[in-house]
Amino acid sequence: MMTNTVTPTLAFPATLSSMSTASLPWVPWAMPGAYFKLLHADPASERFSLLIRVEPNSPAPLHRHIGAVEGLVLEGRFHYDNDPTLEFTPGTYLYEPAGAIHRPISAEGAVMFLVFHGAIEGLDDAHQVTGKINWQWHVKTWERALQQAVQSTN
């Protein structure tokens, strides 16, 4: 019996590229109750673009952005623990500068499009680094999940 094997890769043309995100799988992210779809990763700039889905009441860790983050809330809502009066709702664009430290909270869950201009560091309550995810972590995690999906269909 012959099986087809597909090795997923991230190969993007030098010009415009597009994809249907609806057909992409949701892959478990670095925090419990969160999932991502990797849309793009650029090794030269270390930027990466994601769709992120957060389930209601998922415990988000305190974290710091090494590079700025730009985002657009598509569904749901969230706020940061240090300012519950400032809610981010569908259609809200947000910009978080490099060095921003916060803990997002979402009682109802959310879906967001995000462009990260660098890594994210998980922090403990004393602001000591507990972990780090960057474009490489996302590419490896994405490709591993896609490879497992292909293997489970064979």
PDB file of C-alpha atoms in Angstrom:
ATOM      1  CA  MET A   1       0.000   0.000   0.000  1.00  0.00           C
ATOM      2  CA  MET A   2       1.363   3.365  -1.001  1.00  0.00           C
ATOM      3  CA  THR A   3       0.784   6.377   1.245  1.00  0.00           C
ATOM      4  CA  ASN A   4       1.150   9.999   0.379  1.00  0.00           C
ATOM      5  CA  THR A   5       3.246  12.030   2.744  1.00  0.00           C
ATOM      6  CA  VAL A   6       3.101  15.772   2.840  1.00  0.00           C
ATOM      7  CA  THR A   7       5.661  17.852   4.616  1.00  0.00           C
ATOM      8  CA  PRO A   8       4.055  21.203   5.379  1.00  0.00           C
ATOM      9  CA  THR A   9       6.339  24.167   4.914  1.00  0.00           C
ATOM     10  CA  LEU A  10       6.057  27.904   5.043  1.00  0.00           C
ATOM     11  CA  ALA A  11       7.049  29.118   1.618  1.00  0.00           C
ATOM     12  CA  PHE A  12       5.803  32.561   0.696  1.00  0.00           C
ATOM     13  CA  PRO A  13       6.297  34.260  -2.647  1.00  0.00           C
ATOM     14  CA  ALA A  14       8.031  37.615  -2.856  1.00  0.00           C
ATOM     15  CA  THR A  15       4.773  39.180  -4.012  1.00  0.00           C
ATOM     16  CA  LEU A  16       1.252  39.148  -2.647  1.00  0.00           C
ATOM     17  CA  SER A  17       0.051  35.887  -1.150  1.00  0.00           C
ATOM     18  CA  SER A  18      -3.333  34.971   0.233  1.00  0.00           C
ATOM     19  CA  MET A  19      -5.115  32.010   1.783  1.00  0.00           C
ATOM     20  CA  SER A  20      -8.484  30.937   3.077  1.00  0.00           C
ATOM     21  CA  THR A  21      -8.094  30.888   6.846  1.00  0.00           C
ATOM     22  CA  ALA A  22     -11.359  28.971   7.280  1.00  0.00           C
ATOM     23  CA  SER A  23      -9.699  25.772   6.016  1.00  0.00           C
ATOM     24  CA  LEU A  24      -6.724  26.023   8.376  1.00  0.00           C
ATOM     25  CA  PRO A  25      -6.801  24.021  11.615  1.00  0.00           C
ATOM     26  CA  TRP A  26      -6.753  25.603  15.071  1.00  0.00           C
ATOM     27  CA  VAL A  27      -3.539  24.461  16.781  1.00  0.00           C
ATOM     28  CA  PRO A  28      -3.049  24.593  20.579  1.00  0.00           C
ATOM     29  CA  TRP A  29      -1.101  27.715  21.541  1.00  0.00           C
ATOM     30  CA  ALA A  30       1.324  28.369  24.401  1.00  0.00           C
ATOM     31  CA  MET A  31      -1.398  29.001  26.995  1.00  0.00           C
ATOM     32  CA  PRO A  32      -4.235  26.651  27.978  1.00  0.00           C
ATOM     33  CA  GLY A  33      -7.520  27.377  26.239  1.00  0.00           C
ATOM     34  CA  ALA A  34      -5.925  29.273  23.346  1.00  0.00           C
ATOM     35  CA  TYR A  35      -5.390  28.182  19.734  1.00  0.00           C
ATOM     36  CA  PHE A  36      -3.658  29.729  16.743  1.00  0.00           C
ATOM     37  CA  LYS A  37      -3.466  29.664  12.980  1.00  0.00           C
ATOM     38  CA  LEU A  38      -0.076  30.698  11.627  1.00  0.00           C
ATOM     39  CA  LEU A  39      -0.560  33.007   8.656  1.00  0.00           C
ATOM     40  CA  HIS A  40       2.994  34.210   8.083  1.00  0.00           C
ATOM     41  CA  ALA A  41       6.458  34.141   9.653  1.00  0.00           C
ATOM     42  CA  ASP A  42       9.403  36.228   8.513  1.00  0.00           C
ATOM     43  CA  PRO A  43      12.802  35.023   9.769  1.00  0.00           C
ATOM     44  CA  ALA A  44      14.580  38.208   8.641  1.00  0.00           C
ATOM     45  CA  SER A  45      12.412  40.560  10.728  1.00  0.00           C
ATOM     46  CA  GLU A  46      11.245  37.971  13.299  1.00  0.00           C
ATOM     47  CA  ARG A  47       7.650  39.097  12.696  1.00  0.00           C
ATOM     48  CA  PHE A  48       4.798  36.615  12.626  1.00  0.00           C
ATOM     49  CA  SER A  49       1.076  36.919  11.973  1.00  0.00           C
ATOM     50  CA  LEU A  50      -1.561  34.812  13.687  1.00  0.00           C
ATOM     51  CA  LEU A  51      -5.219  34.313  14.189  1.00  0.00           C
ATOM     52  CA  ILE A  52      -5.702  33.529  17.876  1.00  0.00           C
ATOM     53  CA  ARG A  53      -8.825  32.072  19.464  1.00  0.00           C
ATOM     54  CA  VAL A  54      -9.168  32.232  23.234  1.00  0.00           C
ATOM     55  CA  GLU A  55     -11.841  30.191  25.002  1.00  0.00           C
ATOM     56  CA  PRO A  56     -13.958  31.903  27.685  1.00  0.00           C
ATOM     57  CA  ASN A  57     -12.225  32.352  31.050  1.00  0.00           C
ATOM     58  CA  SER A  58      -8.913  30.899  29.870  1.00  0.00           C
ATOM     59  CA  PRO A  59      -6.142  31.734  32.343  1.00  0.00           C
ATOM     60  CA  ALA A  60      -3.763  33.992  30.427  1.00  0.00           C
ATOM     61  CA  PRO A  61      -0.290  34.380  31.923  1.00  0.00           C
ATOM     62  CA  LEU A  62       1.407  37.654  32.656  1.00  0.00           C
ATOM     63  CA  HIS A  63       3.647  38.353  29.659  1.00  0.00           C
ATOM     64  CA  ARG A  64       5.944  40.906  28.026  1.00  0.00           C
ATOM     65  CA  HIS A  65       6.201  41.751  24.345  1.00  0.00           C
ATOM     66  CA  ILE A  66       9.799  41.995  23.125  1.00  0.00           C
ATOM     67  CA  GLY A  67       8.546  43.683  19.953  1.00  0.00           C
ATOM     68  CA  ALA A  68       5.391  45.664  19.340  1.00  0.00           C
ATOM     69  CA  VAL A  69       2.096  43.902  18.597  1.00  0.00           C
ATOM     70  CA  GLU A  70      -0.688  45.102  16.336  1.00  0.00           C
ATOM     71  CA  GLY A  71      -4.094  43.499  16.547  1.00  0.00           C
ATOM     72  CA  LEU A  72      -7.691  43.556  15.440  1.00  0.00           C
ATOM     73  CA  VAL A  73     -10.442  41.977  17.534  1.00  0.00           C
ATOM     74  CA  LEU A  74     -12.711  39.945  15.248  1.00  0.00           C
ATOM     75  CA  GLU A  75     -15.044  38.274  17.769  1.00  0.00           C
ATOM     76  CA  GLY A  76     -15.680  38.422  21.501  1.00  0.00           C
ATOM     77  CA  ARG A  77     -14.020  40.842  23.882  1.00  0.00           C
ATOM     78  CA  PHE A  78     -11.212  41.139  26.404  1.00  0.00           C
ATOM     79  CA  HIS A  79      -9.502  43.595  28.732  1.00  0.00           C
ATOM     80  CA  TYR A  80      -6.249  43.731  30.685  1.00  0.00           C
ATOM     81  CA  ASP A  81      -6.144  42.965  34.384  1.00  0.00           C
ATOM     82  CA  ASN A  82      -4.749  46.420  35.188  1.00  0.00           C
ATOM     83  CA  ASP A  83      -7.680  48.256  33.493  1.00  0.00           C
ATOM     84  CA  PRO A  84     -10.995  46.344  33.350  1.00  0.00           C
ATOM     85  CA  THR A  85     -12.815  49.495  32.154  1.00  0.00           C
ATOM     86  CA  LEU A  86     -10.977  49.477  28.801  1.00  0.00           C
ATOM     87  CA  GLU A  87     -12.609  46.671  26.788  1.00  0.00           C
ATOM     88  CA  PHE A  88     -11.464  45.586  23.356  1.00  0.00           C
ATOM     89  CA  THR A  89     -14.476  44.557  21.257  1.00  0.00           C
ATOM     90  CA  PRO A  90     -14.989  43.452  17.623  1.00  0.00           C
ATOM     91  CA  GLY A  91     -13.546  45.994  15.220  1.00  0.00           C
ATOM     92  CA  THR A  92     -11.100  47.405  17.784  1.00  0.00           C
ATOM     93  CA  TYR A  93      -7.540  47.907  16.530  1.00  0.00           C
ATOM     94  CA  LEU A  94      -4.872  47.836  19.210  1.00  0.00           C
ATOM     95  CA  TYR A  95      -1.183  48.598  19.279  1.00  0.00           C
ATOM     96  CA  GLU A  96       0.985  47.355  22.132  1.00  0.00           C
ATOM     97  CA  PRO A  97       4.490  48.839  22.195  1.00  0.00           C
ATOM     98  CA  ALA A  98       7.623  46.779  22.718  1.00  0.00           C
ATOM     99  CA  GLY A  99       8.095  46.147  26.418  1.00  0.00           C
ATOM    100  CA  ALA A 100       4.348  46.104  27.219  1.00  0.00           C
ATOM    101  CA  ILE A 101       3.579  43.872  30.218  1.00  0.00           C
ATOM    102  CA  HIS A 102       0.032  42.709  30.892  1.00  0.00           C
ATOM    103  CA  ARG A 103      -2.376  39.840  31.508  1.00  0.00           C
ATOM    104  CA  PRO A 104      -5.444  39.713  29.215  1.00  0.00           C
ATOM    105  CA  ILE A 105      -8.785  38.550  30.603  1.00  0.00           C
ATOM    106  CA  SER A 106     -11.750  37.366  28.527  1.00  0.00           C
ATOM    107  CA  ALA A 107     -14.912  36.087  30.194  1.00  0.00           C
ATOM    108  CA  GLU A 108     -16.594  35.332  26.854  1.00  0.00           C
ATOM    109  CA  GLY A 109     -13.585  34.430  24.715  1.00  0.00           C
ATOM    110  CA  ALA A 110     -12.233  36.177  21.656  1.00  0.00           C
ATOM    111  CA  VAL A 111     -10.805  35.753  18.165  1.00  0.00           C
ATOM    112  CA  MET A 112      -8.093  38.186  17.076  1.00  0.00           C
ATOM    113  CA  PHE A 113      -5.778  38.841  14.152  1.00  0.00           C
ATOM    114  CA  LEU A 114      -2.333  39.750  15.520  1.00  0.00           C
ATOM    115  CA  VAL A 115       1.007  40.782  14.027  1.00  0.00           C
ATOM    116  CA  PHE A 116       3.898  40.269  16.439  1.00  0.00           C
ATOM    117  CA  HIS A 117       7.068  42.277  15.801  1.00  0.00           C
ATOM    118  CA  GLY A 118       9.112  40.034  18.079  1.00  0.00           C
ATOM    119  CA  ALA A 119       8.957  37.358  20.746  1.00  0.00           C
ATOM    120  CA  ILE A 120       6.698  37.094  23.789  1.00  0.00           C
ATOM    121  CA  GLU A 121       8.055  36.286  27.246  1.00  0.00           C
ATOM    122  CA  GLY A 122       5.971  34.619  29.939  1.00  0.00           C
ATOM    123  CA  LEU A 123       6.552  36.194  33.360  1.00  0.00           C
ATOM    124  CA  ASP A 124       5.966  35.217  36.953  1.00  0.00           C
ATOM    125  CA  ASP A 125       4.543  37.674  39.489  1.00  0.00           C
ATOM    126  CA  ALA A 126       8.057  39.017  40.169  1.00  0.00           C
ATOM    127  CA  HIS A 127       8.431  39.660  36.394  1.00  0.00           C
ATOM    128  CA  GLN A 128      11.051  36.932  36.022  1.00  0.00           C
ATOM    129  CA  VAL A 129      10.990  35.210  32.611  1.00  0.00           C
ATOM    130  CA  THR A 130       9.389  31.756  32.728  1.00  0.00           C
ATOM    131  CA  GLY A 131       9.352  31.045  28.992  1.00  0.00           C
ATOM    132  CA  LYS A 132       9.614  32.576  25.546  1.00  0.00           C
ATOM    133  CA  ILE A 133       7.852  32.005  22.231  1.00  0.00           C
ATOM    134  CA  ASN A 134       8.958  33.536  18.955  1.00  0.00           C
ATOM    135  CA  TRP A 135       8.431  33.054  15.216  1.00  0.00           C
ATOM    136  CA  GLN A 136      10.524  29.854  15.281  1.00  0.00           C
ATOM    137  CA  TRP A 137       8.385  28.290  18.026  1.00  0.00           C
ATOM    138  CA  HIS A 138       5.251  29.083  16.009  1.00  0.00           C
ATOM    139  CA  VAL A 139       6.647  27.617  12.785  1.00  0.00           C
ATOM    140  CA  LYS A 140       7.829  24.416  14.507  1.00  0.00           C
ATOM    141  CA  THR A 141       4.567  23.992  16.440  1.00  0.00           C
ATOM    142  CA  TRP A 142       2.479  24.675  13.319  1.00  0.00           C
ATOM    143  CA  GLU A 143       4.431  22.303  11.085  1.00  0.00           C
ATOM    144  CA  ARG A 144       4.388  19.545  13.730  1.00  0.00           C
ATOM    145  CA  ALA A 145       0.595  19.879  14.107  1.00  0.00           C
ATOM    146  CA  LEU A 146       0.049  19.779  10.344  1.00  0.00           C
ATOM    147  CA  GLN A 147       2.333  16.750   9.978  1.00  0.00           C
ATOM    148  CA  GLN A 148       0.399  14.930  12.712  1.00  0.00           C
ATOM    149  CA  ALA A 149      -2.867  15.786  10.972  1.00  0.00           C
ATOM    150  CA  VAL A 150      -1.566  14.369   7.682  1.00  0.00           C
ATOM    151  CA  GLN A 151      -0.292  11.210   9.395  1.00  0.00           C
ATOM    152  CA  SER A 152      -3.629  10.638  11.141  1.00  0.00           C
ATOM    153  CA  THR A 153      -5.450  10.713   7.777  1.00  0.00           C
ATOM    154  CA  ASN A 154      -3.133   8.091   6.226  1.00  0.00           C
TER     155      ASN A 154
END
